[in-house]
Coordinates of C-alpha atoms in Angstrom, one line a residue:
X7 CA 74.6 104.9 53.1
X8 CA 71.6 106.7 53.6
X9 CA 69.4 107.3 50.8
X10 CA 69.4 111.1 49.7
X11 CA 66.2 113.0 50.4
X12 CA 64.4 114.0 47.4
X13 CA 63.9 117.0 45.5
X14 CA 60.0 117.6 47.2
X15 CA 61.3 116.7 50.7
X16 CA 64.2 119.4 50.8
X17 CA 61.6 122.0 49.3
X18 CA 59.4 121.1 52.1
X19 CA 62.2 121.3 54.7
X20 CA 63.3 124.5 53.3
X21 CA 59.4 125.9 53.0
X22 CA 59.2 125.1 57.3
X23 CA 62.2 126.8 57.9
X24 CA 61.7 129.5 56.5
X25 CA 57.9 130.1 58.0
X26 CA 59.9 129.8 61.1
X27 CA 62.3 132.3 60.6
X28 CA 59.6 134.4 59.3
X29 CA 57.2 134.0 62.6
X30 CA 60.7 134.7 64.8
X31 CA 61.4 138.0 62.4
X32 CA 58.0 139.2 62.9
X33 CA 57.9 139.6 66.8
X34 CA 58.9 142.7 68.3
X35 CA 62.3 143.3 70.3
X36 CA 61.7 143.2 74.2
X37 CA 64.8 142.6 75.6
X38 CA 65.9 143.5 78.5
X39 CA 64.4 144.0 82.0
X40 CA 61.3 146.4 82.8
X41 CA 59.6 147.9 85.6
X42 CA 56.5 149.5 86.1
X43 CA 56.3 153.5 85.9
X44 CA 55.1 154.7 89.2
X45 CA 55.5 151.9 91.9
X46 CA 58.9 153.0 93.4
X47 CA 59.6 150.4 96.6
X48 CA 60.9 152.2 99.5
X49 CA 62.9 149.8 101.9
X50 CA 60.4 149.5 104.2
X51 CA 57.8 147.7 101.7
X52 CA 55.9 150.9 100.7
X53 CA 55.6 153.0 97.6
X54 CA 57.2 156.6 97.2
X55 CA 54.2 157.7 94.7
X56 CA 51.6 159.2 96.3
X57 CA 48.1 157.0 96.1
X58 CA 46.7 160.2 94.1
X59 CA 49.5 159.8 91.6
X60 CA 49.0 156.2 91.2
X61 CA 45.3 156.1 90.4
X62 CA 45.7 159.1 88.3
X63 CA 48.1 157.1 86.1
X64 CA 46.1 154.3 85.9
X65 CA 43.1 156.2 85.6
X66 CA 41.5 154.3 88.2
X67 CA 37.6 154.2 88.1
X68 CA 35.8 151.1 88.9
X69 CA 32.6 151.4 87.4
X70 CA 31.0 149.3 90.6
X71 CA 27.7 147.7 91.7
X72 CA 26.5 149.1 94.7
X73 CA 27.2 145.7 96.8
X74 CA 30.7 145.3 95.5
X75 CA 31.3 149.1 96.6
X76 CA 29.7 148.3 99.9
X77 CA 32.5 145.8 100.2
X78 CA 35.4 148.3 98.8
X79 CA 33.8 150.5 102.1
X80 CA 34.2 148.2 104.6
X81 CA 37.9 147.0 104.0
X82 CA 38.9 150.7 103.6
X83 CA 37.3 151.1 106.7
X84 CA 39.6 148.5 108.3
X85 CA 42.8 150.0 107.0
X86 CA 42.3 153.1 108.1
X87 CA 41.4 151.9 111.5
X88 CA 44.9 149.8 111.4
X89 CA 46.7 153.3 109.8
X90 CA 45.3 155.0 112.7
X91 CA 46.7 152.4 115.1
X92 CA 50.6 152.7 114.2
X93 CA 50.1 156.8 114.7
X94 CA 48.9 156.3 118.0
X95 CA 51.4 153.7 118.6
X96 CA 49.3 150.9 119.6
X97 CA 50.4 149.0 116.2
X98 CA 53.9 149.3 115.4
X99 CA 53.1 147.7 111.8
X100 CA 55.7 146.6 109.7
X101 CA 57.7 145.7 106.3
X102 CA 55.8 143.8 103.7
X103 CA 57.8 141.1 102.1
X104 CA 55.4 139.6 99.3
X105 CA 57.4 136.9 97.1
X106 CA 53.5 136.5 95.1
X107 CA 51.6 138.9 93.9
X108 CA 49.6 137.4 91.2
X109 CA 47.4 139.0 88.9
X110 CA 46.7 141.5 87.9
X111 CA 48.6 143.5 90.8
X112 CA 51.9 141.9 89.0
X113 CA 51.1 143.8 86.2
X114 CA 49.4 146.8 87.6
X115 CA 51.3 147.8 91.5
X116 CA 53.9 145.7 91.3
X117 CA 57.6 147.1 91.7
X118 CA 59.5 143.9 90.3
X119 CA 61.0 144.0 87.1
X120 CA 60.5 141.4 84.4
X121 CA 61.0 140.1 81.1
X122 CA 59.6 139.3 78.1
X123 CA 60.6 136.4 75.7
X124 CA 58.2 136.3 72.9
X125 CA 58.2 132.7 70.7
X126 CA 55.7 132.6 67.6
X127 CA 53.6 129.4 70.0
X128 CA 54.0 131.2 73.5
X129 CA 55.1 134.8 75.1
X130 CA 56.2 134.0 78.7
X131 CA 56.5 137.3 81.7
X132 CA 58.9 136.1 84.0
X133 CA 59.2 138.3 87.1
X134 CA 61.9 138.8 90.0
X135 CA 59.4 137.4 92.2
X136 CA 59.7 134.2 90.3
X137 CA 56.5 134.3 89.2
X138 CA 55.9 133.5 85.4
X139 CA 52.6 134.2 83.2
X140 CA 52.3 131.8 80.3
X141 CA 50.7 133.5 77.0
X142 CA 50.0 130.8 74.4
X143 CA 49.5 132.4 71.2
X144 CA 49.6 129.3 69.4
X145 CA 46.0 129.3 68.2
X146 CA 44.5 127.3 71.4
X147 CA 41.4 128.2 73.3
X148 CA 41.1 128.3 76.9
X149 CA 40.3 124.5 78.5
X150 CA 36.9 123.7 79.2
X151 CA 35.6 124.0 82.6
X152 CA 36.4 120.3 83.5
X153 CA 39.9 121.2 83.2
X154 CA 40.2 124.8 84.4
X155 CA 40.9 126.1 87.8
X156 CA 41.1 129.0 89.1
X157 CA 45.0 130.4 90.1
X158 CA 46.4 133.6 91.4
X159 CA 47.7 134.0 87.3
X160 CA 44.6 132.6 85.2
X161 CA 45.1 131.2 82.3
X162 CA 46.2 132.7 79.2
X163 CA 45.5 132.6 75.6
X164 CA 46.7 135.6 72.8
X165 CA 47.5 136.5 69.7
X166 CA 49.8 139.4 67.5
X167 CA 48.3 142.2 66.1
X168 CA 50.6 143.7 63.8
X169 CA 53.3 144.3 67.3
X170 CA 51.0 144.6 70.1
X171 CA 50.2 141.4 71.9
X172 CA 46.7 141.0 72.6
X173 CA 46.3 138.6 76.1
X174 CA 42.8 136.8 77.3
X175 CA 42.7 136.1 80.6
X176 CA 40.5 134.0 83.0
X177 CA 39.9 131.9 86.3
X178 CA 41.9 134.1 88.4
X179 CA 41.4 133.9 92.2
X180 CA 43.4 136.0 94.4
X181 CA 47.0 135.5 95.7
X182 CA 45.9 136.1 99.1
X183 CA 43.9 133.8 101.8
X184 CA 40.1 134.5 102.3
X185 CA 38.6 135.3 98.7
X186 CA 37.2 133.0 96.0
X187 CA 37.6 136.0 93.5
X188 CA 40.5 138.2 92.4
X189 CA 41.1 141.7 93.2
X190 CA 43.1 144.8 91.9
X191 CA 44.5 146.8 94.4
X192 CA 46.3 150.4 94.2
X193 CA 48.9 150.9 96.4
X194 CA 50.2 154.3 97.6
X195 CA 53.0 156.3 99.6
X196 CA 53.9 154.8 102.9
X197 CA 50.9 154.5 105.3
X198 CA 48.3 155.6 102.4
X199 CA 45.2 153.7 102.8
X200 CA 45.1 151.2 99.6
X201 CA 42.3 151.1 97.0
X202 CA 40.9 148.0 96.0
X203 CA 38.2 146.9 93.6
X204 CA 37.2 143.4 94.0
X205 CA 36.2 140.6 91.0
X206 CA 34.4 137.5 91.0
X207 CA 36.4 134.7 89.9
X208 CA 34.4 134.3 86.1
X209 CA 35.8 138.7 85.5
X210 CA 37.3 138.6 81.9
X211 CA 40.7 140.4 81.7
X212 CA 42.1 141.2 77.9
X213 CA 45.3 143.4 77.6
X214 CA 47.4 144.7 74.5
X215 CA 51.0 145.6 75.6
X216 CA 52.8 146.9 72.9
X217 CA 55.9 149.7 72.5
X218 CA 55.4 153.3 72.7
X219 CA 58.9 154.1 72.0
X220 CA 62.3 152.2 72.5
X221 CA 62.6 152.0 76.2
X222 CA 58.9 152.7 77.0
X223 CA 56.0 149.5 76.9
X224 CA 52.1 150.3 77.5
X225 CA 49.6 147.7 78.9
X226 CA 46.3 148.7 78.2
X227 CA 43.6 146.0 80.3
X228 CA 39.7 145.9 80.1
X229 CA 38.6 144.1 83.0
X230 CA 34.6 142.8 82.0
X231 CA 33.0 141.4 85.1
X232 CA 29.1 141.9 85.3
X233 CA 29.1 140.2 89.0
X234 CA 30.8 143.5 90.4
X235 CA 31.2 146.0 87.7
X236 CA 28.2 147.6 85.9
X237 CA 30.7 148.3 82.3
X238 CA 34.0 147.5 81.4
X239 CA 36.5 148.6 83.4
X240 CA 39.6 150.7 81.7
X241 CA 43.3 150.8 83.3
X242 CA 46.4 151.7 81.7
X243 CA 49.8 150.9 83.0
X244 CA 53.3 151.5 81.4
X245 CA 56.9 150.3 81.5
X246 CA 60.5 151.4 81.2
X247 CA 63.3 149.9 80.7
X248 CA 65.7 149.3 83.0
X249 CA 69.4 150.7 82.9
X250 CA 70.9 149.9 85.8
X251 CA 70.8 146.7 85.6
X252 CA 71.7 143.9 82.8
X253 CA 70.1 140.4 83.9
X254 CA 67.0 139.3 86.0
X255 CA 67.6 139.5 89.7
X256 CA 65.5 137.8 91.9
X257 CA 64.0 139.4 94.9
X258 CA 65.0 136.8 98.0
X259 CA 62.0 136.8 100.3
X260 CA 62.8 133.8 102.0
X261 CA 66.7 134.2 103.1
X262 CA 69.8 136.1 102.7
X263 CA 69.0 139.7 101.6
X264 CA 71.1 140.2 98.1
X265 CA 69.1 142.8 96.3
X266 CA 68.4 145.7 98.8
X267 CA 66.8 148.7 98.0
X268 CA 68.4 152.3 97.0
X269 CA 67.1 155.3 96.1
X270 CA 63.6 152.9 94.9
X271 CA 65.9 150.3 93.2
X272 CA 67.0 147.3 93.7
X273 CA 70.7 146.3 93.7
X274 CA 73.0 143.9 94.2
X275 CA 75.3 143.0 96.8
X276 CA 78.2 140.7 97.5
X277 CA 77.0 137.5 99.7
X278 CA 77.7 138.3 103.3
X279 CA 80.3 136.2 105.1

């Protein structure tokens, strides 16, 4: 027979669990599915927001340096050349299918939905595009540069501040081909020229998300980057929840098309025979 623990080691059992239970009690309620307010997909990989409705909500201003707007110019020069194309007919464009978005367009013009599953050592945001940011709120401090790397989703330290969670984030590159840095990009209605702002790979990004009301979330970000941005840069997104749906559906970029589009949501549908 075992010997029976003693009087000081059940205290001490009892004292853990109960600072556990008391971290879990603390967190706020989540659940569910969310999607961003404004960024409505259409089926044919555009937004039905107007671009002037989008950077109105999130008060878009990028306080830039006169090279980084130089830079902004040119690529908006390029789109609109391209827009200009389908009209006339010489470029029939297309659907885009992104499966990666990474951040901070996940958070910011993303249509996917995603959840939230807050721990008292780690919040994780796991989107329908499969991708997953990883908030450690554990007490840790970003690694050193010997074993940091830049990714399309930085890395990410936080902490709770009462029930907002407050998110540092750095060594972000972008999700797509041809840039060391990161950029955030506003998408509008179909065939609207995007606006972009573009960040060095060392720009700074802290958020605090927290609940405006019970089916509403807000995610205030400050972006600091003095290689392109002459201040702080302000955006403010929010969330609802979403009804229609009551589990995570993946979006199937790859394959079979499950999860079409209606009326600017997606659905479900039986596997095709």
């Amino acid at each position: 027979m075992s010997p029976r623990p003693s009087a000081r080691a059940a205290a001490a059992i009892l004292i853990a669990c109960a600072a556990t239970t008391g971290a879990w009690a603390q967190l706020p309620d989540w659940s569910g599915q969310w999607e961003n307010v404004g960024a409505t997909p259409s089926p044919d990989g555009g937004f039905y927001e107007p671009l002037e409705q989008v950077l109105k909500e999130l008060q878009w201003s990028p306080p830039n340096k006169p090279e980084a707007q130089a830079a902004v110019d040119r690529v908006v020069a390029v789109q609109r050349k391209a827009i200009e194309a389908m009209h006339a007919g010489i470029d029939p464009g297309g659907a885009v299918t992104a499966c990666t978005f990474g951040y901070p367009t996940v958070m910011i013009e993303s249509p996917l939905m995603f959840e939230i599953l807050p721990t008292p050592k780690e919040t994780a945001l796991i989107f329908s595009s499969r991708e997953i940011r990883h908030v450690y709120t554990d007490g840790r401090a970003h690694p050193g540069k010997d074993d940091l790397w830049p990714t399309p989703w930085g890395h990410s330290i936080g902490h709770w501040e009462g029930q907002t969670l407050v998110i540092d984030t750095i060594a972000v590159k972008s999700a797509f081909p041809g840039r060391q840095g990161s950029a955030v990009i506003a998408f509008g209605g179909i065939e609207e020229v995007q606006m972009i702002a573009f960040l060095s790979v060392d720009a700074h990004f802290v958020e605090r998300i927290r609940m405006l009301d019970k089916d509403h979330l807000e995610d205030r970000i400050t972006i600091i980057d003095p290689a392109n941005l002459t201040e702080p840069w302000h955006l403010s997104r929010t969330y609802r929840r979403v009804t229609h749906i009551d589990r995570m559906v993946y979006e199937d970029c790859e394959g079979e098309e499950r999860n079409p589009i209606v009326d600017g949501k997606f659905t479900l549908t039986p596997a095709q025979k």
